[in-house]
N, C-alpha and C. Protein backbone atom coordinates (compact mmCIF):
# COMPACT_ATOMS: atom_id res chain seq x y z
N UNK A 1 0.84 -1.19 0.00
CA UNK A 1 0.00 0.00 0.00
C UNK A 1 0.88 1.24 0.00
N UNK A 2 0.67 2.05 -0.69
CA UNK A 2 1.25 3.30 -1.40
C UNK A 2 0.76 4.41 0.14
N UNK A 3 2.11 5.05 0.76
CA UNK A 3 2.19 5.88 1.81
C UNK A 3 1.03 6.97 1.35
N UNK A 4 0.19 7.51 2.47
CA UNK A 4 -0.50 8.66 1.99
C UNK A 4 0.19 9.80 2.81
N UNK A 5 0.75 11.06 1.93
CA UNK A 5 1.83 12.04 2.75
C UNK A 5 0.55 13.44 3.20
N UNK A 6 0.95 13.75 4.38
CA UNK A 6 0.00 15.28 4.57
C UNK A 6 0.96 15.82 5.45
N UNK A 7 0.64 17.19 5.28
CA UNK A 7 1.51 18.54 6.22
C UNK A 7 0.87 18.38 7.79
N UNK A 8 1.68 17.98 8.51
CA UNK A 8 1.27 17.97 9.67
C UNK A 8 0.83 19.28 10.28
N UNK A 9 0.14 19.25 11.47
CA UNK A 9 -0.42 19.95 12.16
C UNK A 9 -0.22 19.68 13.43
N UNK A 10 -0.35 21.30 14.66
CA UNK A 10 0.01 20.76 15.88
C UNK A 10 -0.56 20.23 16.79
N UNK A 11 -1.60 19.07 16.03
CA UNK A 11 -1.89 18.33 17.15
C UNK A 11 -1.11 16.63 16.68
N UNK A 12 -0.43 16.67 15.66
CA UNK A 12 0.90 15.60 15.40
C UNK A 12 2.00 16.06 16.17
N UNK A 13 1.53 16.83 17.32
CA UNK A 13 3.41 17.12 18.02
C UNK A 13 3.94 15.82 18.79
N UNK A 14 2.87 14.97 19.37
CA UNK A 14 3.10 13.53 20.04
C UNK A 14 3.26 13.31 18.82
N UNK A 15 2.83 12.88 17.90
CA UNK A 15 2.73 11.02 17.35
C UNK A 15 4.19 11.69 16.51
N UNK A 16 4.64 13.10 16.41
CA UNK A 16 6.18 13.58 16.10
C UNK A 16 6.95 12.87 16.77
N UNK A 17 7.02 13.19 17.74
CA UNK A 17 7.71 13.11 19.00
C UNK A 17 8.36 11.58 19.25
N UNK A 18 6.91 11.20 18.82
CA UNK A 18 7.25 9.33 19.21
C UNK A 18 8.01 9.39 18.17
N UNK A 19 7.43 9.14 17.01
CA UNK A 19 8.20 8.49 16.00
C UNK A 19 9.49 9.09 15.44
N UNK A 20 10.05 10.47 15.72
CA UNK A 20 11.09 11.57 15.66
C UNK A 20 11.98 10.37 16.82
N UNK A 21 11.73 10.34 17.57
CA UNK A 21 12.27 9.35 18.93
C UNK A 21 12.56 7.84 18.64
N UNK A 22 11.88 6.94 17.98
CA UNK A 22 11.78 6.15 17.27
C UNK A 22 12.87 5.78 16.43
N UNK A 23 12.78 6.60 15.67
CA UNK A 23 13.78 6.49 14.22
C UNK A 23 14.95 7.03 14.65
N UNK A 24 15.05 7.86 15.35
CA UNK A 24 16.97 8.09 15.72
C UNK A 24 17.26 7.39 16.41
N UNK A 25 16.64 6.49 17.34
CA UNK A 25 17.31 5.47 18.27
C UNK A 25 17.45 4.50 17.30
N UNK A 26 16.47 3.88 15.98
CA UNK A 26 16.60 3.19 15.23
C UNK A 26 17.59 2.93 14.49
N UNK A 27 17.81 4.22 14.15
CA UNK A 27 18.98 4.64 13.11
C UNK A 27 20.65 5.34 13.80
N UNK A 28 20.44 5.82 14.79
CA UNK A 28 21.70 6.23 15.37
C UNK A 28 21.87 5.83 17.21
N UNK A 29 21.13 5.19 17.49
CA UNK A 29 21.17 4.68 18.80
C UNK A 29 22.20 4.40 19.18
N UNK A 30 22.68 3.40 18.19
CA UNK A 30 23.68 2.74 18.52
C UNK A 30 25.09 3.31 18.83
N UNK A 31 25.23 4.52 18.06
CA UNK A 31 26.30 6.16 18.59
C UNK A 31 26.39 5.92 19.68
N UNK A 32 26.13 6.42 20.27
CA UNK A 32 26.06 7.07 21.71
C UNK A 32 25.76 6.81 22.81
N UNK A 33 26.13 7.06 23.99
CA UNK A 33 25.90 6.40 25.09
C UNK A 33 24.88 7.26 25.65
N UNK A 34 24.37 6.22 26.58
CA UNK A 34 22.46 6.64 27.03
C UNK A 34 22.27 7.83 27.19
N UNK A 35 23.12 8.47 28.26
CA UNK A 35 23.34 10.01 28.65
C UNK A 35 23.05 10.86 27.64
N UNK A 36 23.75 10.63 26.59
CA UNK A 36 24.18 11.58 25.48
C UNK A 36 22.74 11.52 24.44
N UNK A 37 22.76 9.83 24.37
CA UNK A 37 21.39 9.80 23.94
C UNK A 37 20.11 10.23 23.94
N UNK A 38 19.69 10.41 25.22
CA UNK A 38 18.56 11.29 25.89
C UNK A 38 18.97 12.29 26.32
N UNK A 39 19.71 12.88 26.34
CA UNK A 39 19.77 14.66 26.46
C UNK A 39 19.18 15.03 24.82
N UNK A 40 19.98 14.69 23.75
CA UNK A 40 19.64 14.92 22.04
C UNK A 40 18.53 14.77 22.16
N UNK A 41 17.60 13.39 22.84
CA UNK A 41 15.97 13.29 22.48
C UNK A 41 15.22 14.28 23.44
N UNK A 42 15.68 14.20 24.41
CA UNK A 42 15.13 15.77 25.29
C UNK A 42 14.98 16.76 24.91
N UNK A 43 16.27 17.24 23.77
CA UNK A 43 16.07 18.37 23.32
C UNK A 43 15.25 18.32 22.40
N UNK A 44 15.46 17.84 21.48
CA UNK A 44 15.25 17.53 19.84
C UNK A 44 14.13 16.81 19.40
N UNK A 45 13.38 16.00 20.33
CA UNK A 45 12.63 15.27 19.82
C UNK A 45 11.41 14.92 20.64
N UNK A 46 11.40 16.01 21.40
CA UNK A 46 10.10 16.15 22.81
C UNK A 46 9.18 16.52 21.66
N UNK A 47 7.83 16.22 22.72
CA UNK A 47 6.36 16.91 21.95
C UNK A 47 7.09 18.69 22.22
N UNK A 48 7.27 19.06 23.18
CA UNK A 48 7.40 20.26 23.44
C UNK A 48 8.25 21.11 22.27
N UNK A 49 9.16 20.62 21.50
CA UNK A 49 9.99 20.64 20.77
C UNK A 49 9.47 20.68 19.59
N UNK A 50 8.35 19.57 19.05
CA UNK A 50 7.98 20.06 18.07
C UNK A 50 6.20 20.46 17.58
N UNK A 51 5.57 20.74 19.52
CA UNK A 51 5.10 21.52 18.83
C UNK A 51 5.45 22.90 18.38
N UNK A 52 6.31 23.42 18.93
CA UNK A 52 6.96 24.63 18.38
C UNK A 52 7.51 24.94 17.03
N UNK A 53 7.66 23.70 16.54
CA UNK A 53 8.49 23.73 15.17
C UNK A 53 7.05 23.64 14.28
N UNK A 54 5.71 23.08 14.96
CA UNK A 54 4.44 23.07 14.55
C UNK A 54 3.50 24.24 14.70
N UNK A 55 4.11 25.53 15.41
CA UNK A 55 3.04 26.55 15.71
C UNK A 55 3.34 27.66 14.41
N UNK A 56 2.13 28.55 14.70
CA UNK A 56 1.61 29.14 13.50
C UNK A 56 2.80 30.04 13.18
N UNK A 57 3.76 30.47 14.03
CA UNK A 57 4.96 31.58 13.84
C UNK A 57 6.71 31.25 13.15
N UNK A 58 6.00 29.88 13.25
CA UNK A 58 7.12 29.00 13.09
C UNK A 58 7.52 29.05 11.51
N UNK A 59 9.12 28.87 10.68
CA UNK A 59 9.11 29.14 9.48
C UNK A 59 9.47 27.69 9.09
N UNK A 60 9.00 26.68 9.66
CA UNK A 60 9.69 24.95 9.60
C UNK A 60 8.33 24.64 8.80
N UNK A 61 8.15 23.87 8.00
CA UNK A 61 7.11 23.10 7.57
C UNK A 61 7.45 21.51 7.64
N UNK A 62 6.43 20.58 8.44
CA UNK A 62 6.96 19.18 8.74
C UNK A 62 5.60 18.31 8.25
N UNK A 63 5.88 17.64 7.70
CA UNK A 63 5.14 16.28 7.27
C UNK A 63 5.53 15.13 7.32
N UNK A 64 3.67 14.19 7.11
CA UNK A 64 3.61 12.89 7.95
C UNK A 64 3.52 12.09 6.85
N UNK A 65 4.37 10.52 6.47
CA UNK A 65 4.05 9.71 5.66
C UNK A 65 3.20 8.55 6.93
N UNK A 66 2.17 8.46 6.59
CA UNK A 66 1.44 7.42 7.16
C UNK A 66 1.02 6.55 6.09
N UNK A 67 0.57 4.87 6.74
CA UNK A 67 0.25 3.68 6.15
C UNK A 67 -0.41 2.57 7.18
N UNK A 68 -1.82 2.65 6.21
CA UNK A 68 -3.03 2.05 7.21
C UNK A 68 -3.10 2.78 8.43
N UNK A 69 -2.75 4.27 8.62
CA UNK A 69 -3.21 4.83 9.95
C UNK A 69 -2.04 4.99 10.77
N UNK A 70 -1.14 4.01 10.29
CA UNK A 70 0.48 4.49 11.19
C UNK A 70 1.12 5.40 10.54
N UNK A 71 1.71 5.70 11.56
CA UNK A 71 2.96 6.91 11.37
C UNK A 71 4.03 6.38 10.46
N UNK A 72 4.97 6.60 9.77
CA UNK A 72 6.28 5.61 9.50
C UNK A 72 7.25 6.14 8.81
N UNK A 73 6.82 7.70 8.57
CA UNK A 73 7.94 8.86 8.18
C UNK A 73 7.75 9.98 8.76
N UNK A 74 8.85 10.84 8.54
CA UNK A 74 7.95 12.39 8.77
C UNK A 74 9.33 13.19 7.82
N UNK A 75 8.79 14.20 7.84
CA UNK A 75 9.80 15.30 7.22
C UNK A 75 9.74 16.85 8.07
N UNK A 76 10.74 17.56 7.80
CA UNK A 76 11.03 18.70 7.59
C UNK A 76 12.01 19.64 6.99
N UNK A 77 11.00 20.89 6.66
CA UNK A 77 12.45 21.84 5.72
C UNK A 77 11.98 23.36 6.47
N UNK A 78 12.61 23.93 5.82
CA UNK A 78 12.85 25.56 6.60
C UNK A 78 13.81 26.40 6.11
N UNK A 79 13.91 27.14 6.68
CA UNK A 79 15.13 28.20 6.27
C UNK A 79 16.57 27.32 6.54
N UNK A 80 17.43 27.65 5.69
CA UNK A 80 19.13 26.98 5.99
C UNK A 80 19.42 27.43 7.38
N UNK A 81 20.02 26.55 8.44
CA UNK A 81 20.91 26.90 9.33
C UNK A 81 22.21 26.25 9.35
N UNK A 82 22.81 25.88 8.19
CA UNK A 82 23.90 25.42 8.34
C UNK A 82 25.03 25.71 8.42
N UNK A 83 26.46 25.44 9.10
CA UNK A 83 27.47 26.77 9.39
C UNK A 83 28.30 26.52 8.61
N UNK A 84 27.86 26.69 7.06
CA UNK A 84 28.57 27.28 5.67
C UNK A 84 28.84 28.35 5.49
N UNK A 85 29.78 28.90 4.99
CA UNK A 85 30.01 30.08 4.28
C UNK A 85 29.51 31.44 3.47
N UNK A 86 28.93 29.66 2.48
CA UNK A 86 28.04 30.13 0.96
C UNK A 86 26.44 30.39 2.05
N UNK A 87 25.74 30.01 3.15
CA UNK A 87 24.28 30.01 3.64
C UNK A 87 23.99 31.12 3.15
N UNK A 88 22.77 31.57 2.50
CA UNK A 88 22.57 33.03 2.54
C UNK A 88 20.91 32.63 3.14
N UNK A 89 20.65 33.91 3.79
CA UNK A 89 19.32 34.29 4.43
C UNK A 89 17.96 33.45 3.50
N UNK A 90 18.19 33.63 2.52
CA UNK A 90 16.95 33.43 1.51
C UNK A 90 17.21 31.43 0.95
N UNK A 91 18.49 31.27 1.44
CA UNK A 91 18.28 29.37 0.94
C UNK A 91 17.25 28.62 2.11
N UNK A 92 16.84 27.71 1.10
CA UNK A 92 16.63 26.66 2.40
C UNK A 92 17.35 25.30 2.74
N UNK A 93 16.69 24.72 3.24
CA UNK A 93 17.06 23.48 4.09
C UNK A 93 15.68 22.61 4.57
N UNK A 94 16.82 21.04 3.68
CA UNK A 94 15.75 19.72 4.34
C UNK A 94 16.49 19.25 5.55
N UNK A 95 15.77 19.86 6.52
CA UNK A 95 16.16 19.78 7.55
C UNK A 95 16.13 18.20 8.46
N UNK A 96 14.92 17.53 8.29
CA UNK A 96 15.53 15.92 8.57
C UNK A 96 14.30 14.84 7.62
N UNK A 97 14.65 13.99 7.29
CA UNK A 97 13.88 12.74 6.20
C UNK A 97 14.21 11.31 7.59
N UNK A 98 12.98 11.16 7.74
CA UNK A 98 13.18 9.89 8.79
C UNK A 98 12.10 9.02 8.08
N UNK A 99 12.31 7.87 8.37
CA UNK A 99 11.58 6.07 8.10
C UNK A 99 11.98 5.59 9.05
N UNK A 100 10.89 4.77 9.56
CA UNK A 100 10.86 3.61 9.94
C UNK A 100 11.62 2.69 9.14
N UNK A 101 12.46 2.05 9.65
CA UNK A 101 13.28 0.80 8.88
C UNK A 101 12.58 -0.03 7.82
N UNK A 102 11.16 -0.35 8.74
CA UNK A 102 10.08 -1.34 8.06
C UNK A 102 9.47 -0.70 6.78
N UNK A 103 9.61 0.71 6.72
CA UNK A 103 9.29 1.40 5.37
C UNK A 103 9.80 2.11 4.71
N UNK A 104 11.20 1.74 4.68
CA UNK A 104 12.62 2.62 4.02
C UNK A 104 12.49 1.62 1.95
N UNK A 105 12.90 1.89 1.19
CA UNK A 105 12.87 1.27 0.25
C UNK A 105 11.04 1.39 -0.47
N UNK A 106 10.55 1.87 0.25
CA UNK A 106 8.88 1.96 -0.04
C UNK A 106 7.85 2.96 -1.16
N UNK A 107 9.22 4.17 -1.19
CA UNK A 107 8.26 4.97 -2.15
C UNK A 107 8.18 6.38 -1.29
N UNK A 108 7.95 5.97 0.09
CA UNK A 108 7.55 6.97 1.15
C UNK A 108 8.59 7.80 1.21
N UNK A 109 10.10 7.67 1.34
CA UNK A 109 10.94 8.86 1.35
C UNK A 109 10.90 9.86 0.23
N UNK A 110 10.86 9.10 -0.84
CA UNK A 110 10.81 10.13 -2.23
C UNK A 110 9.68 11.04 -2.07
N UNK A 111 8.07 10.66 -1.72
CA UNK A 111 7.20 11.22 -1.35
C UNK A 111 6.84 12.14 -0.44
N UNK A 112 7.91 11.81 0.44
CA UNK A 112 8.42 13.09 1.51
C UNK A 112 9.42 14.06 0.90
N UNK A 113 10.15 13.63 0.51
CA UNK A 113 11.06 14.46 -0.19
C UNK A 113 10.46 15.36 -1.01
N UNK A 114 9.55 14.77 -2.49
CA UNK A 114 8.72 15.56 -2.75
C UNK A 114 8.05 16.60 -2.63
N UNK A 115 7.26 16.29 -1.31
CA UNK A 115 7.01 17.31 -0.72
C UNK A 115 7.42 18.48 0.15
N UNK A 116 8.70 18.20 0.13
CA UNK A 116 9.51 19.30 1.11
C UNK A 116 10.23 19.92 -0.51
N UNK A 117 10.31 19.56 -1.46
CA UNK A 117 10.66 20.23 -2.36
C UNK A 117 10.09 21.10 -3.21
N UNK A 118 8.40 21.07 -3.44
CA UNK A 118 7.33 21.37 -3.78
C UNK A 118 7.27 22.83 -2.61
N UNK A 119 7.19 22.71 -1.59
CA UNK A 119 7.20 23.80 -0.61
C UNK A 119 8.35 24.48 -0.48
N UNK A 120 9.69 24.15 -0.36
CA UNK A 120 10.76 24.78 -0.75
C UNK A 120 11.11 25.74 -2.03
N UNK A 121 10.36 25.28 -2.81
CA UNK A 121 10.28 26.07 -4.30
C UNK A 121 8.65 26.85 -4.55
N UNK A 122 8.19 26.65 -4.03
CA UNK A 122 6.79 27.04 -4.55
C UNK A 122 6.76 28.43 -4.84
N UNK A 123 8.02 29.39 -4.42
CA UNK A 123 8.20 30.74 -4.61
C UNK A 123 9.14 30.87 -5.90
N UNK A 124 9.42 29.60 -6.31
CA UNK A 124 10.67 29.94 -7.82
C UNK A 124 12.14 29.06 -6.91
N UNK A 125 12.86 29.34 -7.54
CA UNK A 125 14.11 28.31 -7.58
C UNK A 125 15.18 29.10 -6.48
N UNK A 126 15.93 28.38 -5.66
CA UNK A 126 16.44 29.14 -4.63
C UNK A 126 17.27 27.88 -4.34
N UNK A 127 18.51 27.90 -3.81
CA UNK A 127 19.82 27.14 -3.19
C UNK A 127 18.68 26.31 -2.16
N UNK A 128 19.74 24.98 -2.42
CA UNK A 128 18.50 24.01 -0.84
C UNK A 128 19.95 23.67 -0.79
N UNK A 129 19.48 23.46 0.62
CA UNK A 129 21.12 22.72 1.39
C UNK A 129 20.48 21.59 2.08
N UNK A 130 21.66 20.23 2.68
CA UNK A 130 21.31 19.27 3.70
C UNK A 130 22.10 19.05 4.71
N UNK A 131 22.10 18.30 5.07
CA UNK A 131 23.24 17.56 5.90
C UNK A 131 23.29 16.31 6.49
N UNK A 132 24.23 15.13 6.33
CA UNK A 132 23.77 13.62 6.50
C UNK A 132 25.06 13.42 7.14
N UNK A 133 25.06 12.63 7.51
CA UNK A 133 25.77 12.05 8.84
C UNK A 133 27.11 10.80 7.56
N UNK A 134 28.28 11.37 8.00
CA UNK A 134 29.50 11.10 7.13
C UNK A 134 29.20 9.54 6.81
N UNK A 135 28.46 8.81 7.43
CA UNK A 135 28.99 7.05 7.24
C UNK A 135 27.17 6.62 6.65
N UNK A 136 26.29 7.36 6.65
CA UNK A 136 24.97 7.17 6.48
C UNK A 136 25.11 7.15 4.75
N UNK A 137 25.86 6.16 4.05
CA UNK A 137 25.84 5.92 2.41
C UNK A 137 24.47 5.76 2.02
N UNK A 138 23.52 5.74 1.88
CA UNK A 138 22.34 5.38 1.31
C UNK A 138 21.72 6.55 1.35
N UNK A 139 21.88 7.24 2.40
CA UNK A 139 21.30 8.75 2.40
C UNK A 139 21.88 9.82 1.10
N UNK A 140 23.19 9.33 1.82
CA UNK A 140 24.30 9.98 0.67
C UNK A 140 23.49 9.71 -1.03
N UNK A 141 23.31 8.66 -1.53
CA UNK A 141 22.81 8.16 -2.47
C UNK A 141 21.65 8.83 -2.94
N UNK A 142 20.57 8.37 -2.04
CA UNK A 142 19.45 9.40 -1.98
C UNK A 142 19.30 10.68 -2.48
N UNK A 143 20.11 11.52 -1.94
CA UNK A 143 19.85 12.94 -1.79
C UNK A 143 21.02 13.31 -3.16
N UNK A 144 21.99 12.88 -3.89
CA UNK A 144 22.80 12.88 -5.08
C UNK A 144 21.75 12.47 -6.04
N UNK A 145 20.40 11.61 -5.88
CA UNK A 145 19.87 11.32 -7.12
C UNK A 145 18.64 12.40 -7.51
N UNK A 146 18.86 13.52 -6.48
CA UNK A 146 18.25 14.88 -6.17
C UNK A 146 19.12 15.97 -7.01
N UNK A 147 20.17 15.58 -7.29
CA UNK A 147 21.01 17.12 -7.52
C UNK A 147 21.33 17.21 -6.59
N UNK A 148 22.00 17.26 -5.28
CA UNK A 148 22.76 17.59 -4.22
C UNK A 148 23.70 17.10 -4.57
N UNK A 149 24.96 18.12 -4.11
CA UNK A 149 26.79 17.58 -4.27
C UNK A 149 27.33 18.18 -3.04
N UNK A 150 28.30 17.56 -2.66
CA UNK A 150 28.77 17.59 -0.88
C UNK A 150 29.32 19.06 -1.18
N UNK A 151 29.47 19.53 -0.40
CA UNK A 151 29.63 21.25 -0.05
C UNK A 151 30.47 21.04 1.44
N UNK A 152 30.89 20.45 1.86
CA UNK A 152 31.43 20.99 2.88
C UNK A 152 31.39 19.92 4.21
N UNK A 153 31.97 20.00 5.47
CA UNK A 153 31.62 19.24 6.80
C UNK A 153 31.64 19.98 8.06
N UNK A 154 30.79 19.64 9.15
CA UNK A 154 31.31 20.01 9.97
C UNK A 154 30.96 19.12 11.49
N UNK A 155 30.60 19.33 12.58
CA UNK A 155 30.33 18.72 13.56
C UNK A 155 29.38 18.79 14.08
N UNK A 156 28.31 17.66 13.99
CA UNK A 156 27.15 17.45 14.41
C UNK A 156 27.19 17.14 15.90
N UNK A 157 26.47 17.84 16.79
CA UNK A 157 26.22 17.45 18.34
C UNK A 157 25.30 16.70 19.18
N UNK A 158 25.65 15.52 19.80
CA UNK A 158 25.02 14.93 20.08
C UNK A 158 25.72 14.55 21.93
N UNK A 159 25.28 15.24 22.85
CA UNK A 159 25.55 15.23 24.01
C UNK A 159 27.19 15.46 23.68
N UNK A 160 28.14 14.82 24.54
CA UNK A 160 29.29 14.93 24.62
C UNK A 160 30.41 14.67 23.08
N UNK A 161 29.33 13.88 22.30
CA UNK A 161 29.85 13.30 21.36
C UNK A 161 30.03 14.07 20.00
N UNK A 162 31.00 14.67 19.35
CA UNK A 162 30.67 15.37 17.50
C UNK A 162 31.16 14.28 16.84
N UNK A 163 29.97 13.90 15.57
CA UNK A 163 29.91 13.63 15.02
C UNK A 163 30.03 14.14 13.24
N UNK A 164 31.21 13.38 12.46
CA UNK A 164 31.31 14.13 11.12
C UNK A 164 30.40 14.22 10.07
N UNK A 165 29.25 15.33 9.95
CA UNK A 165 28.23 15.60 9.26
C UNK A 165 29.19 15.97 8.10
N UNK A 166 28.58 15.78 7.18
CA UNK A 166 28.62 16.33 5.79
C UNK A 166 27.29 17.45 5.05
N UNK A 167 27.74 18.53 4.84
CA UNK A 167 26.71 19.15 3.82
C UNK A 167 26.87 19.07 2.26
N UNK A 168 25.37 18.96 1.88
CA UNK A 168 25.12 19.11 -0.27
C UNK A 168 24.33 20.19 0.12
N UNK A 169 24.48 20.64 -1.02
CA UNK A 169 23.90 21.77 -1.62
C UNK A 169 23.48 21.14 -3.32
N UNK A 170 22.17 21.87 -3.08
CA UNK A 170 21.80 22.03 -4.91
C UNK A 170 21.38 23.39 -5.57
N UNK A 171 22.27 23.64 -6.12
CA UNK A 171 21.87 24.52 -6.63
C UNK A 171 20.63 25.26 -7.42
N UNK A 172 20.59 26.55 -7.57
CA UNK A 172 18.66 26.78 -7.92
C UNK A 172 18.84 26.29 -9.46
N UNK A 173 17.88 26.17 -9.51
CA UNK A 173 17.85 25.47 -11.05
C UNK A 173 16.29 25.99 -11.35
């Protein structure tokens, strides 16, 4: 069954939260030690956290890939905050693409992607930037079959621990 994608709203700041919580322990758990672990989800991945990234003032737009009623992706993009050089005020940024393991290969990331690209442009063509985690190859893959080319690295924070992020950039086209 083919993911059905919609722009979340802030009353998805839980079923965010869970599954935002979910998928990084899924996918990067294994990093870091517990401490470090739950301080990042404390910050980063509380309801509190995103309903804010969900309220009306907010310049983040985040969406839900659901299937049969579950959660099993989400997205977000926004203005660039990345500590490049080239950032200018007016680029944006896909700020994070998460799956569930059980629905990675499905259709659903592209469909998220989609849609954070559709909203990223809907004003005309403008620089998008990312950033993926140096050893995450499939992401890498992913986001190159986009037009993204590595631009740069720097250090992703995760409690005590930096980790070597990589940024792409695509240019406006």
């Amino acid at each position: 069954m083919q993911a059905l994608i919609r722009r979340a709203t802030p009353a998805d700041a839980a079923t965010l939260a869970a599954l935002g919580t979910f998928t990084f322990i899924e996918t990067f758990g294994h990093l870091y030690t517990p401490e470090d672990l739950q301080a990042f989800l404390d910050a980063s991945h509380s309801e509190a956290a995103y309903a804010a990234l969900l309220s009306a003032d907010s310049p983040y737009a985040l969406w839900l890939a659901e299937r049969d009623g579950q959660a099993i992706g989400y997205a977000q993009a926004g203005p660039c905050g990345l500590p490049h050089a080239d950032v200018r005020a007016e680029d944006g940024e896909i700020k994070r693409l998460y799956l569930r393991g059980d629905a990675q290969n499905s259709g659903a990331g592209r469909a998220l992607m989609d849609a954070m690209l559709a909203w990223l442009l809907a004003d005309g063509p403008r620089i998008l930037w990312l950033s993926v985690w140096s050893e995450n190859y499939g992401a890498q893959r992913f986001y190159a079959r986009y037009g993204f080319e590595f631009a740069g690295e720097y250090h992703f924070i995760v409690g005590e621990q930096r980790d070597r992020e990589f940024m792409y950039r695509r240019l406006a086209c």
